[in-house]
JSON list of C-alpha atoms in Angstrom, two decimals:
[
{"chain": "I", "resi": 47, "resn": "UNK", "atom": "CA", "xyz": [-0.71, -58.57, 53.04]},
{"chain": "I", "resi": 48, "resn": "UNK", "atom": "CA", "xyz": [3.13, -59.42, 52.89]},
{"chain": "I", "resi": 49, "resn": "UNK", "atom": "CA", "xyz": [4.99, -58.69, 55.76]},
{"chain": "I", "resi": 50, "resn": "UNK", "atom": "CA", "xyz": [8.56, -57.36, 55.01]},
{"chain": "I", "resi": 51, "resn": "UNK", "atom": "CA", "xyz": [11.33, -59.27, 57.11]},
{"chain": "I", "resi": 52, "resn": "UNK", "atom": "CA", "xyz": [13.89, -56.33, 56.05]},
{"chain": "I", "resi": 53, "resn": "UNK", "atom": "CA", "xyz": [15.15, -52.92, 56.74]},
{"chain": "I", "resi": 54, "resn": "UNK", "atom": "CA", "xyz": [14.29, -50.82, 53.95]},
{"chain": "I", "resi": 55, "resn": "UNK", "atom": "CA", "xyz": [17.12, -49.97, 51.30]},
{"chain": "I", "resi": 56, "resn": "UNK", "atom": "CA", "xyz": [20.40, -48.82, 52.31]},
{"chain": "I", "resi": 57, "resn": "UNK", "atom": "CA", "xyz": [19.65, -46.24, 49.84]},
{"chain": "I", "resi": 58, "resn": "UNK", "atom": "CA", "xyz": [16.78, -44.98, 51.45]},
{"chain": "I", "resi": 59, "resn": "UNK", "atom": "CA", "xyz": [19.02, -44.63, 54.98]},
{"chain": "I", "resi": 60, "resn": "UNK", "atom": "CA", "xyz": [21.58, -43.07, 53.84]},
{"chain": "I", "resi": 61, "resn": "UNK", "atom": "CA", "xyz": [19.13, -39.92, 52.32]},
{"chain": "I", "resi": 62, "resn": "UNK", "atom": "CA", "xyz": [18.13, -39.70, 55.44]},
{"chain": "I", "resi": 63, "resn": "UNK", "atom": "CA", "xyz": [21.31, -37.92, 56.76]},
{"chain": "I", "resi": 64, "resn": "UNK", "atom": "CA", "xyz": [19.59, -34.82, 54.73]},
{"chain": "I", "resi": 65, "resn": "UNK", "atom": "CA", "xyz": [16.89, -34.66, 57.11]},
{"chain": "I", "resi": 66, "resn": "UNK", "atom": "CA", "xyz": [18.62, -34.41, 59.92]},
{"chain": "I", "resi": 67, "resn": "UNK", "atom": "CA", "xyz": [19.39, -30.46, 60.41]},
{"chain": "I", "resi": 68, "resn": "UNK", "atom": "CA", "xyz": [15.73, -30.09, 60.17]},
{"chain": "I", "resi": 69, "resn": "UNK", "atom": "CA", "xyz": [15.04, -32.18, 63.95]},
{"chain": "I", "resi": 70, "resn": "UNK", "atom": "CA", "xyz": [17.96, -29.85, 64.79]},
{"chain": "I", "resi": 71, "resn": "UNK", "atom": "CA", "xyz": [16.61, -26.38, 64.02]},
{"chain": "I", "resi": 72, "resn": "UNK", "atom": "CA", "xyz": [13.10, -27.30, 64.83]},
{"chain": "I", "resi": 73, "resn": "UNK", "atom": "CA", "xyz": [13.17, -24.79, 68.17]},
{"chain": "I", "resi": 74, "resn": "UNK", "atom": "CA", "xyz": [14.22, -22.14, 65.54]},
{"chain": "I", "resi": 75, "resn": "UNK", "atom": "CA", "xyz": [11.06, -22.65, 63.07]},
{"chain": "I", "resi": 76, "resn": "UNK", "atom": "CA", "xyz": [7.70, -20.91, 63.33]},
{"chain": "I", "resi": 77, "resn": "UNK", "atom": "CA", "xyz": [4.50, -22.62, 62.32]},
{"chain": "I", "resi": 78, "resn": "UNK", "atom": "CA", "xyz": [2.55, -21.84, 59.82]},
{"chain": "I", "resi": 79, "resn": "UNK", "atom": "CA", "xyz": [-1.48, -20.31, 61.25]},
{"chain": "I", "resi": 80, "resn": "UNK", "atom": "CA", "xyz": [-4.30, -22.30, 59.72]},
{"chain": "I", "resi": 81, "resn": "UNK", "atom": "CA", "xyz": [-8.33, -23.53, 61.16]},
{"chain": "I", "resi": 82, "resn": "UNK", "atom": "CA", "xyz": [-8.57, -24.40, 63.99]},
{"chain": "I", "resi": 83, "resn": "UNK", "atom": "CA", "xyz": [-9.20, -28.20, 64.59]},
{"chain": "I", "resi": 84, "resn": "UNK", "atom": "CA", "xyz": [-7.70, -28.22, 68.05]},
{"chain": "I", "resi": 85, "resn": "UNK", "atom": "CA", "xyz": [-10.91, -26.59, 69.76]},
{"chain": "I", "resi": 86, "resn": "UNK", "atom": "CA", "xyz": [-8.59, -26.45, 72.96]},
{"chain": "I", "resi": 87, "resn": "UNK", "atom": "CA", "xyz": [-7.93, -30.10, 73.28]},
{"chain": "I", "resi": 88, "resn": "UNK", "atom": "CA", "xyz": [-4.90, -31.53, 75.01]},
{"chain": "I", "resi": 89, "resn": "UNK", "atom": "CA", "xyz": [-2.68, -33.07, 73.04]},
{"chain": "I", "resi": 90, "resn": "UNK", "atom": "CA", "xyz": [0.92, -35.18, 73.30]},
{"chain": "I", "resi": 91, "resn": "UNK", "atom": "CA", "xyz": [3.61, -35.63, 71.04]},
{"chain": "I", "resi": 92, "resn": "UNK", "atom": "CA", "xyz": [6.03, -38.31, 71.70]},
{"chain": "I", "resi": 93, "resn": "UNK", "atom": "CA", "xyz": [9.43, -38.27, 70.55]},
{"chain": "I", "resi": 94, "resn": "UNK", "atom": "CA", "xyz": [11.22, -41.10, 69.08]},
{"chain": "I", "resi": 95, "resn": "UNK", "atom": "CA", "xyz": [13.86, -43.27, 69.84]},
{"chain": "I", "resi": 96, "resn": "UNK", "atom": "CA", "xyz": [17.11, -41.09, 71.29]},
{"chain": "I", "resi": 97, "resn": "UNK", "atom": "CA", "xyz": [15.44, -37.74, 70.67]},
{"chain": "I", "resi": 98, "resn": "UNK", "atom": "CA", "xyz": [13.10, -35.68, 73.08]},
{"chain": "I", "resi": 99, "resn": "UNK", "atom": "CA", "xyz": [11.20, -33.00, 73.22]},
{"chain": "I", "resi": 100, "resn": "UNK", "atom": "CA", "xyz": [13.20, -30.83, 70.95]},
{"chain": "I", "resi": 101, "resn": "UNK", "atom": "CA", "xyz": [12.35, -32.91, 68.23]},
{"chain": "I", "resi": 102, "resn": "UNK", "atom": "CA", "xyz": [8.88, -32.35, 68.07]},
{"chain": "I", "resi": 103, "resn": "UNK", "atom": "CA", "xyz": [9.13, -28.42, 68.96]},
{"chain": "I", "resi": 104, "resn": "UNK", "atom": "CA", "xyz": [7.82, -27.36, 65.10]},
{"chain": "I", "resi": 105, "resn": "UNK", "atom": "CA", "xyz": [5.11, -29.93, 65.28]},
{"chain": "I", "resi": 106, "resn": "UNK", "atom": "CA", "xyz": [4.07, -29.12, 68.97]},
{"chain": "I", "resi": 107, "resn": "UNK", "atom": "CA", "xyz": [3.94, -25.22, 67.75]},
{"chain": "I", "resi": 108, "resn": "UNK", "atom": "CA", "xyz": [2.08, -26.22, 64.44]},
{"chain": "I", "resi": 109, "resn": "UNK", "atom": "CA", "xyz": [-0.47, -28.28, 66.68]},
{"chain": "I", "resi": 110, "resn": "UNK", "atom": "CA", "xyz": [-0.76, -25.35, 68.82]},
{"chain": "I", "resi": 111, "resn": "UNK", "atom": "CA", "xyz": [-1.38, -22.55, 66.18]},
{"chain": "I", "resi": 112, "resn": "UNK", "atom": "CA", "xyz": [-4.59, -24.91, 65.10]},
{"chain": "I", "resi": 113, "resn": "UNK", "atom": "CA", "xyz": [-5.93, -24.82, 68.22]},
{"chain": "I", "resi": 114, "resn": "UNK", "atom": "CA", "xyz": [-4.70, -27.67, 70.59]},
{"chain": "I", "resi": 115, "resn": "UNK", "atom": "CA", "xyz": [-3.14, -27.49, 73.51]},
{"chain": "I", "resi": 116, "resn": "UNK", "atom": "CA", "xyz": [-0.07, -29.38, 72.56]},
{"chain": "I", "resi": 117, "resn": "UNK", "atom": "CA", "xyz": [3.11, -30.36, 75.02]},
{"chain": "I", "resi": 118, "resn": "UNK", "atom": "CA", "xyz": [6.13, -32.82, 74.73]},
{"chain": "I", "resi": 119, "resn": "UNK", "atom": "CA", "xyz": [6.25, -35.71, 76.75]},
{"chain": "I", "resi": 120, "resn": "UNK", "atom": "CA", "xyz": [8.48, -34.76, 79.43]},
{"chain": "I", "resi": 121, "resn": "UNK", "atom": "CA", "xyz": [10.33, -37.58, 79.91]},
{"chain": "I", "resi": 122, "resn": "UNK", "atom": "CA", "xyz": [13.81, -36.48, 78.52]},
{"chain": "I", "resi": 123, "resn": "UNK", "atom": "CA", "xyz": [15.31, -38.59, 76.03]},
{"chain": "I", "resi": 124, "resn": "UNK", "atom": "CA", "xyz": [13.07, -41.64, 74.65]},
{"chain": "I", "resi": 125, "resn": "UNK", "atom": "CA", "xyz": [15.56, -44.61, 74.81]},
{"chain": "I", "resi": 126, "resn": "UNK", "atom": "CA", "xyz": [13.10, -47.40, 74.49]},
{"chain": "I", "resi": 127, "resn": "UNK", "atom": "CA", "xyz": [10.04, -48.90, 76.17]},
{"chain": "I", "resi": 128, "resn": "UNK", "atom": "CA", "xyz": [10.13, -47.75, 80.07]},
{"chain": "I", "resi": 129, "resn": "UNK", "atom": "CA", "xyz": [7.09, -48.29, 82.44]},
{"chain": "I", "resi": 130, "resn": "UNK", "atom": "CA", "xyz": [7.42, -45.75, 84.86]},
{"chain": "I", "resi": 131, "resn": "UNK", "atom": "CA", "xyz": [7.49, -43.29, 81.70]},
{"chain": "I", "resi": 132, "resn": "UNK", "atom": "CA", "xyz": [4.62, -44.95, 80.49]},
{"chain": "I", "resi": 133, "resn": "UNK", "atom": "CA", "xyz": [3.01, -44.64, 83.92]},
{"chain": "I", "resi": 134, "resn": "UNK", "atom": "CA", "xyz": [3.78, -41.01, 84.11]},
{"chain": "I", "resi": 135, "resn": "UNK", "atom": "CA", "xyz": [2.67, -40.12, 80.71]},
{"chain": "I", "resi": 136, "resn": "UNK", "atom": "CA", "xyz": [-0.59, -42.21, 81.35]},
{"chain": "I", "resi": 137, "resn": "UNK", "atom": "CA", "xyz": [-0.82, -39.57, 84.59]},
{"chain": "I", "resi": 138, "resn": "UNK", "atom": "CA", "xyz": [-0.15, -36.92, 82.80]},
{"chain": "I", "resi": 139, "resn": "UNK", "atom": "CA", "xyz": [-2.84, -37.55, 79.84]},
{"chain": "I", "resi": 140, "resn": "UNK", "atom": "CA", "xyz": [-5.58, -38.04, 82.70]},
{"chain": "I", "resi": 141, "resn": "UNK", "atom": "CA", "xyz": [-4.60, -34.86, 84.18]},
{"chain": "I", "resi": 142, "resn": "UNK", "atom": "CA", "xyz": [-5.08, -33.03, 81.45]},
{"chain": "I", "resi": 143, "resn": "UNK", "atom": "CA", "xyz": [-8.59, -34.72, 80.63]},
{"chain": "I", "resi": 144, "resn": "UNK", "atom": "CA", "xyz": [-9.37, -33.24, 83.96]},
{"chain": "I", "resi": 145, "resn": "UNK", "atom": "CA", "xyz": [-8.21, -30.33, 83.77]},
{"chain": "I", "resi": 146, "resn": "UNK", "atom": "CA", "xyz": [-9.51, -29.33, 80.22]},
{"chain": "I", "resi": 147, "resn": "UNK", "atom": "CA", "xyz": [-12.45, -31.01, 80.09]},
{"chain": "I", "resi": 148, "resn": "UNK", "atom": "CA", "xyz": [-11.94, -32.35, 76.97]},
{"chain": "I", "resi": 149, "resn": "UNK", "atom": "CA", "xyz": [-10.66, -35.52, 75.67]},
{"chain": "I", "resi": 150, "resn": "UNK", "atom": "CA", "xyz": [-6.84, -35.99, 74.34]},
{"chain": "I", "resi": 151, "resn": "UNK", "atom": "CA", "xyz": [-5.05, -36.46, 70.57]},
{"chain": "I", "resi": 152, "resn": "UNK", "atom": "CA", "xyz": [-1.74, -38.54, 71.26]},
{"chain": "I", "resi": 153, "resn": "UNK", "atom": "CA", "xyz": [0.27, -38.61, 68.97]},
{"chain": "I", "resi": 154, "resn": "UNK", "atom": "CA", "xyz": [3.66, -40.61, 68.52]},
{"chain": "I", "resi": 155, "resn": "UNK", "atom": "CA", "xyz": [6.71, -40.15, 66.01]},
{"chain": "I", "resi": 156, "resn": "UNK", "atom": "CA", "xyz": [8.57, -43.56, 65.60]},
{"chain": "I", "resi": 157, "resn": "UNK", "atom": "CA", "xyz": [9.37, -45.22, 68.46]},
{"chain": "I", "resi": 158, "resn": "UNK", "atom": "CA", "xyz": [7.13, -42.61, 70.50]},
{"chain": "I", "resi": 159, "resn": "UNK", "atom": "CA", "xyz": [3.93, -44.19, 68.41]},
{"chain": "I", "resi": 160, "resn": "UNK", "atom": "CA", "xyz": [4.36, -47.37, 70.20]},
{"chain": "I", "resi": 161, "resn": "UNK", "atom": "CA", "xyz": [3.87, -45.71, 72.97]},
{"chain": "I", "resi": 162, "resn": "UNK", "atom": "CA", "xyz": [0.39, -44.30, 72.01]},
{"chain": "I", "resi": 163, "resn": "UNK", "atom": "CA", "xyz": [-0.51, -47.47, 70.58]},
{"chain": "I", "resi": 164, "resn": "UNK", "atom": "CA", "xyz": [0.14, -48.95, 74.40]},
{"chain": "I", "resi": 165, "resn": "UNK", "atom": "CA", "xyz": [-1.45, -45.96, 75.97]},
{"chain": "I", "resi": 166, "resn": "UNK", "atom": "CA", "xyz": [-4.36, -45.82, 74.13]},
{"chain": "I", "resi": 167, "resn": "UNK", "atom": "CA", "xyz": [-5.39, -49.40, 75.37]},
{"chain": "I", "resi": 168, "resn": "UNK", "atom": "CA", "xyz": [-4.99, -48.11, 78.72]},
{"chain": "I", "resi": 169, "resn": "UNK", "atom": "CA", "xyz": [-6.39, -44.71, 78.78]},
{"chain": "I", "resi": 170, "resn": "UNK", "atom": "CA", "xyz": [-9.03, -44.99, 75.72]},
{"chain": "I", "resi": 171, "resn": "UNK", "atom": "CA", "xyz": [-11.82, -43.40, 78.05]},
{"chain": "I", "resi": 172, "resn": "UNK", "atom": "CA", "xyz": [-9.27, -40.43, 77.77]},
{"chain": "I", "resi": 173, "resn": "UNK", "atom": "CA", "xyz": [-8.39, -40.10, 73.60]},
{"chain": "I", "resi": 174, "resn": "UNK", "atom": "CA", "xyz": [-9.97, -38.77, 70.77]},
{"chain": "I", "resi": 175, "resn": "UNK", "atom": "CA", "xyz": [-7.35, -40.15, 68.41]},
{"chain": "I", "resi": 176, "resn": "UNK", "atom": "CA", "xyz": [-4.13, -41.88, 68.17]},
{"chain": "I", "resi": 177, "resn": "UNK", "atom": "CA", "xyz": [-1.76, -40.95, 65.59]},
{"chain": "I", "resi": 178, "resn": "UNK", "atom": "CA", "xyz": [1.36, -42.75, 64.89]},
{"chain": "I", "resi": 179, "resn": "UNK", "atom": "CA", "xyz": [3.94, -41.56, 62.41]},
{"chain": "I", "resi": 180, "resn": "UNK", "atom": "CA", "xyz": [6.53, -43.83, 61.19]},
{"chain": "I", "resi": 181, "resn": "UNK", "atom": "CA", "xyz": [5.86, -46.50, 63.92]},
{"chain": "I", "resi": 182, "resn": "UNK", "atom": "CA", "xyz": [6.79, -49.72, 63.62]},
{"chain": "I", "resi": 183, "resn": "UNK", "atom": "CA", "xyz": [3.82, -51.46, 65.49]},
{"chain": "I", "resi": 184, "resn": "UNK", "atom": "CA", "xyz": [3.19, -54.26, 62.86]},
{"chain": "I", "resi": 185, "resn": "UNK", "atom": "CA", "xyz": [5.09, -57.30, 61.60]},
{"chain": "I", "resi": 186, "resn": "UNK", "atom": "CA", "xyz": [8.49, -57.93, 62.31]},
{"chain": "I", "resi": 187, "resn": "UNK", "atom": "CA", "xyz": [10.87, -56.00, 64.52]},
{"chain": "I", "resi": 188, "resn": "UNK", "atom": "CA", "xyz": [13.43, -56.61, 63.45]},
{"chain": "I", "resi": 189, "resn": "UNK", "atom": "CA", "xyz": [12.52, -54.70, 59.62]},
{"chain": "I", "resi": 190, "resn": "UNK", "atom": "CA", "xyz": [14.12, -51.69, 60.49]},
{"chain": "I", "resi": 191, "resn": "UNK", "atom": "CA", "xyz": [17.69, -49.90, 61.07]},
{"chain": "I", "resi": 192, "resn": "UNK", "atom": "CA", "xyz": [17.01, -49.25, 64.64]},
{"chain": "I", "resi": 193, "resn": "UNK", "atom": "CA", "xyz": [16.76, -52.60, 66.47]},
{"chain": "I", "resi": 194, "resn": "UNK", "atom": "CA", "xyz": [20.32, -53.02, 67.02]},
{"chain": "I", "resi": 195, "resn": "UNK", "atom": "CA", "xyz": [20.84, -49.81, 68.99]},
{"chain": "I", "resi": 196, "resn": "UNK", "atom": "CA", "xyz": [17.54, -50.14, 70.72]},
{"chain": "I", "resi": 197, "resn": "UNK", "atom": "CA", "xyz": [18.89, -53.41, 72.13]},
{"chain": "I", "resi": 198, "resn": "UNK", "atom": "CA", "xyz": [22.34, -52.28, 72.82]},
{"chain": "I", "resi": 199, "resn": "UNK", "atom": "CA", "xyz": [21.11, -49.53, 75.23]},
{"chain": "I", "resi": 200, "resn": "UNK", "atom": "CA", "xyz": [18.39, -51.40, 76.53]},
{"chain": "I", "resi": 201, "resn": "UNK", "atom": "CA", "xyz": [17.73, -54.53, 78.77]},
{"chain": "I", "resi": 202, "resn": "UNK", "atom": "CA", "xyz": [15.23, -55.84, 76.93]},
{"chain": "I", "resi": 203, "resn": "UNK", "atom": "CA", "xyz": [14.97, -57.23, 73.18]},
{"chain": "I", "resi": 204, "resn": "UNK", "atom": "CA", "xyz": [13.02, -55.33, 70.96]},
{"chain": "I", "resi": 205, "resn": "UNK", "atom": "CA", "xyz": [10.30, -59.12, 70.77]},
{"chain": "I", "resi": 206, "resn": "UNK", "atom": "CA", "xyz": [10.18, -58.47, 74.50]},
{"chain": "I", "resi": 207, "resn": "UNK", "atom": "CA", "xyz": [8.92, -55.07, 75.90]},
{"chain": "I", "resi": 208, "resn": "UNK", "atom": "CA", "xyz": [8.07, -54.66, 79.43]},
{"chain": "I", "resi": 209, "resn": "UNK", "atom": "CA", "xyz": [4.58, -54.65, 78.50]},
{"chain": "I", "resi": 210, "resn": "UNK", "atom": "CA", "xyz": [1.68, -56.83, 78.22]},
{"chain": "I", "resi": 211, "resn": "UNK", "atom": "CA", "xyz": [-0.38, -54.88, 75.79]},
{"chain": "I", "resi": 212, "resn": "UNK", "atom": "CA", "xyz": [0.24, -56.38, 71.95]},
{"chain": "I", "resi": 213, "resn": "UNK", "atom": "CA", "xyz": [1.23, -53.34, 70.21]},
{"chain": "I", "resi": 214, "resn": "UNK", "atom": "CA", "xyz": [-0.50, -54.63, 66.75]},
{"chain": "I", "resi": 215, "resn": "UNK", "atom": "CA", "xyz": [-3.94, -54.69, 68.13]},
{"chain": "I", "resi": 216, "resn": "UNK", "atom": "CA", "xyz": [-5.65, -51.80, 67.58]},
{"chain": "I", "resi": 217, "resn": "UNK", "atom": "CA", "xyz": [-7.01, -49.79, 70.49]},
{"chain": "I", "resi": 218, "resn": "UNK", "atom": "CA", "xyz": [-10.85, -48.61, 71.00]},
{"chain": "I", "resi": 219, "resn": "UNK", "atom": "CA", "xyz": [-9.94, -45.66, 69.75]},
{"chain": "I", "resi": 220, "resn": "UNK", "atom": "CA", "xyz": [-9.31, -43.55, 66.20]},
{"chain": "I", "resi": 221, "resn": "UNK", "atom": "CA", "xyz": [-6.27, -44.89, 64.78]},
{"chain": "I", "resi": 222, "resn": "UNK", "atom": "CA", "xyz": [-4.27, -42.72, 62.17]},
{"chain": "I", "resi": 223, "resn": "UNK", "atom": "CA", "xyz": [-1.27, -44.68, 60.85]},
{"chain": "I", "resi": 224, "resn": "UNK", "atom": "CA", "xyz": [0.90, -42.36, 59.13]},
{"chain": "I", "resi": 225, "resn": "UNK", "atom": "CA", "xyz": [3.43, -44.42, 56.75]},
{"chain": "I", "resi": 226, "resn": "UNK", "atom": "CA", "xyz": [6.50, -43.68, 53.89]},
{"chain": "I", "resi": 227, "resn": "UNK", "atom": "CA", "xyz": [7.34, -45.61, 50.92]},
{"chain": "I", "resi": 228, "resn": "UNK", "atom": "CA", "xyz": [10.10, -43.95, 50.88]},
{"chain": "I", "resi": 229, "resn": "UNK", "atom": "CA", "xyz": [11.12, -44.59, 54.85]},
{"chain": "I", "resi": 230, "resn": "UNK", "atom": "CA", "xyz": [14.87, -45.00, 55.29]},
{"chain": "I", "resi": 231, "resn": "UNK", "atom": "CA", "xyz": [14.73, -46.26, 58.94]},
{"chain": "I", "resi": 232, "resn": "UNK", "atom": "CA", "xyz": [11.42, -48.81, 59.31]},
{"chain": "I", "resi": 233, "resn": "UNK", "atom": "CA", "xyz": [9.91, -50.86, 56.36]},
{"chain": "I", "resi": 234, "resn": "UNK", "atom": "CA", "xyz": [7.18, -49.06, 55.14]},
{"chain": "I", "resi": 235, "resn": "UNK", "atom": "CA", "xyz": [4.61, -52.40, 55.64]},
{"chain": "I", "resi": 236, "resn": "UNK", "atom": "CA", "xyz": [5.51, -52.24, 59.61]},
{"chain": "I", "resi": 237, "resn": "UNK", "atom": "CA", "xyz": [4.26, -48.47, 59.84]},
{"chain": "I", "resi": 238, "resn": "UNK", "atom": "CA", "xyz": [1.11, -48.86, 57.69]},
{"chain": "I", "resi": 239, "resn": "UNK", "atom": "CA", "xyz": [-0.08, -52.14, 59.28]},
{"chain": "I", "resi": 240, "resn": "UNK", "atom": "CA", "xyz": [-3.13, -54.07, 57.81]},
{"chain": "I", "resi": 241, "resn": "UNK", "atom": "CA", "xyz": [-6.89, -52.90, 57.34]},
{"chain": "I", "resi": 242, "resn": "UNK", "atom": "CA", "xyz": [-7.59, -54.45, 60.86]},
{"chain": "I", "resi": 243, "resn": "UNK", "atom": "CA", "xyz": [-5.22, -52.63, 62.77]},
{"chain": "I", "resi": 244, "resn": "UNK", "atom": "CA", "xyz": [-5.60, -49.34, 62.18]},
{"chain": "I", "resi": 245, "resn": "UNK", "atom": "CA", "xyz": [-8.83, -47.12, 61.44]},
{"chain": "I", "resi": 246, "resn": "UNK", "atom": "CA", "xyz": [-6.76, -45.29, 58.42]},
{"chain": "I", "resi": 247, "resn": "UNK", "atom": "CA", "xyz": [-3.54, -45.57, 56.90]},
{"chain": "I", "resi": 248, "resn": "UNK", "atom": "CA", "xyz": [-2.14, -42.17, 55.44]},
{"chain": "I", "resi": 249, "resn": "UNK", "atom": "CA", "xyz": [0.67, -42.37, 52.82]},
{"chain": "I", "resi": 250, "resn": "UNK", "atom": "CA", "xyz": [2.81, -39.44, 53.42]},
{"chain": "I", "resi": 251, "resn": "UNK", "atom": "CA", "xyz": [6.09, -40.20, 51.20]},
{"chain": "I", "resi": 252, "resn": "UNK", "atom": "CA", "xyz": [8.49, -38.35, 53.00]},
{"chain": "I", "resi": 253, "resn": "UNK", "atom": "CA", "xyz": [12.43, -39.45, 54.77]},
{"chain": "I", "resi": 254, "resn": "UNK", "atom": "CA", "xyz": [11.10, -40.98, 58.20]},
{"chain": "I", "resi": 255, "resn": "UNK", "atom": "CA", "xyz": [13.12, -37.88, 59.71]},
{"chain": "I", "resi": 256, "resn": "UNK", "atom": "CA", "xyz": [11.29, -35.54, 57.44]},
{"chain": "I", "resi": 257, "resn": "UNK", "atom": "CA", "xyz": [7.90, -36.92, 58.65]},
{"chain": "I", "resi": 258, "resn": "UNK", "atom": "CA", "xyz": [7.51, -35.00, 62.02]},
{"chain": "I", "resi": 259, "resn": "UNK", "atom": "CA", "xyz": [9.87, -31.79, 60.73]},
{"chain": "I", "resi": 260, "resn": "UNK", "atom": "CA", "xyz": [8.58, -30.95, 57.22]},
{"chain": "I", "resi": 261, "resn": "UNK", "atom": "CA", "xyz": [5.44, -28.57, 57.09]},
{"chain": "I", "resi": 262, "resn": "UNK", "atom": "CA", "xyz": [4.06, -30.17, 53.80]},
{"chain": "I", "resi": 263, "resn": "UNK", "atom": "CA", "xyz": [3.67, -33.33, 56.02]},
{"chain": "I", "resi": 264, "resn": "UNK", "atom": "CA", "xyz": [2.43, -31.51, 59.19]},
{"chain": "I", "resi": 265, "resn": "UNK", "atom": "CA", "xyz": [-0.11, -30.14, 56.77]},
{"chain": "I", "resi": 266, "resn": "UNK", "atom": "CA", "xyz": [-1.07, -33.35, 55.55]},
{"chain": "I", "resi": 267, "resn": "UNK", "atom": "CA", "xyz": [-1.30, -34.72, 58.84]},
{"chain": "I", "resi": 268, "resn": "UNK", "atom": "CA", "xyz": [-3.14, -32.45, 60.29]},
{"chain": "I", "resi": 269, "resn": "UNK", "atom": "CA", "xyz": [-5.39, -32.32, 57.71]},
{"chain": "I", "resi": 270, "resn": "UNK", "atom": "CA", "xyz": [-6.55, -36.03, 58.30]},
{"chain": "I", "resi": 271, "resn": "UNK", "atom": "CA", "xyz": [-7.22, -35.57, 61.74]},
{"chain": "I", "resi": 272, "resn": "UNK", "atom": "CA", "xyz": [-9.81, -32.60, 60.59]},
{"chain": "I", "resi": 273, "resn": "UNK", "atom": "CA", "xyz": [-11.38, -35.45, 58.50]},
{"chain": "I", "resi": 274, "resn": "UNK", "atom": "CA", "xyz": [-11.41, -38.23, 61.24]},
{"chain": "I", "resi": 275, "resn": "UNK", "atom": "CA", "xyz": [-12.87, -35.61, 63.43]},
{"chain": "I", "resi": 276, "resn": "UNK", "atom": "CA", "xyz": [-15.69, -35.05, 61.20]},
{"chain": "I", "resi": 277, "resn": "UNK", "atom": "CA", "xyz": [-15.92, -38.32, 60.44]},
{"chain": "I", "resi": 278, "resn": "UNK", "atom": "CA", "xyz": [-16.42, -39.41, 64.21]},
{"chain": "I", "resi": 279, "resn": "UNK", "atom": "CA", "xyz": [-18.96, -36.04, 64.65]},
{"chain": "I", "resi": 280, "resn": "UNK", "atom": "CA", "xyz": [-21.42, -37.38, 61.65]},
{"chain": "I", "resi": 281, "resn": "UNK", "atom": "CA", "xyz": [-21.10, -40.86, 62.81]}
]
């Protein structure tokens, strides 16, 4: 497959100024009650880059009503790839593991999904799944709108995280990677990845802001992870 060396069109950025008001009125929204696919497993959401836990407030709820046990990180704003966040996240996912008695679901909006991807090669004894929405885990990283920022705030380049784990590789676990055609931020070939390093690829054409705040995608998401889980029971 073709890698993409460039940021996706500037036409596709600037729609996604419309998306924004939804990642701010997410503590305001209610989710919508469905099955439940949770069956009171822990699960994570990481927030991407320069956003927290309010971000993911609608999707944490949604994940909630459907029977998870669902929580933010807890590490305040994500500015980039941190190892004593990754170490306390990693804590955090074995405590609950513990606690509940049931394995994990991480799951990772943008820069948050690299992240998972890095976690779940540490902790896989731990996960069920690992879904990453709008990630940029494959080909080059410098094919998005972000990089620039991300190494203006950051002591590190964006070729050189302060990690040894290969972000590309898939981990021993399920591997959802949730990608847009239509992405304004990340090149839509970076977020899918190739056959080999994800389990499934799920085309969700949304605005990469949309992608964690619109129900229609939530539903979609969620949705796959009921069919990886009975995938993974039958087989």
């Amino acid at each position: 497959m073709m890698m993409s060396n460039a940021p996706p069109p500037l036409r596709n950025t600037l729609r996604e100024g419309l998306s924004l008001p939804r990642v701010l009125l997410n503590p305001l929204r209610l989710p919508r009650k469905g099955a439940d696919i949770g069956k009171g497993r822990p699960a994570i959401v990481i927030p991407g880059l320069m956003t927290g836990d309010v971000s993911t407030t609608l999707l944490r709820r949604t994940l909630n009503a459907r029977g998870f046990a669902a929580e933010g990180w807890g590490q305040g704003l994500n500015i980039g790839a941190d190892a004593a966040k990754l170490e306390a996240v990693q804590a955090r996912i074995e405590q609950l593991v513990r606690d509940s008695g049931k394995n994990a679901v991480l799951i990772g909006w943008s820069l948050g999904g690299l992240y998972a991807r890095v976690l779940a090669h540490r902790v896989p004894h731990a996960l069920d799944m690992v879904v990453t929405v709008a990630s940029p885990f494959s080909g080059d990283r410098h094919a998005n709108r972000a990089w620039k920022l991300y190494e203006a705030i950051n002591d590190h380049s964006v070729d050189n995280p302060p990690f040894a784990e290969q972000m590309a590789q898939k981990p021993p676990v399920p591997t959802i990677a949730v990608w847009s055609a239509v992405d304004g931020v990340i090149a839509p070939e970076c977020t899918r990845g190739s056959d080999e390093e994800s389990d499934y690829r799920l085309q969700v054409d949304a605005p990469h802001f949309k992608l964690g705040t619109s129900r229609a995608s939530m539903e979609t998401i969620l949705a796959k992870i009921a069919e990886v889980d009975a995938e993974q029971a039958s087989g």
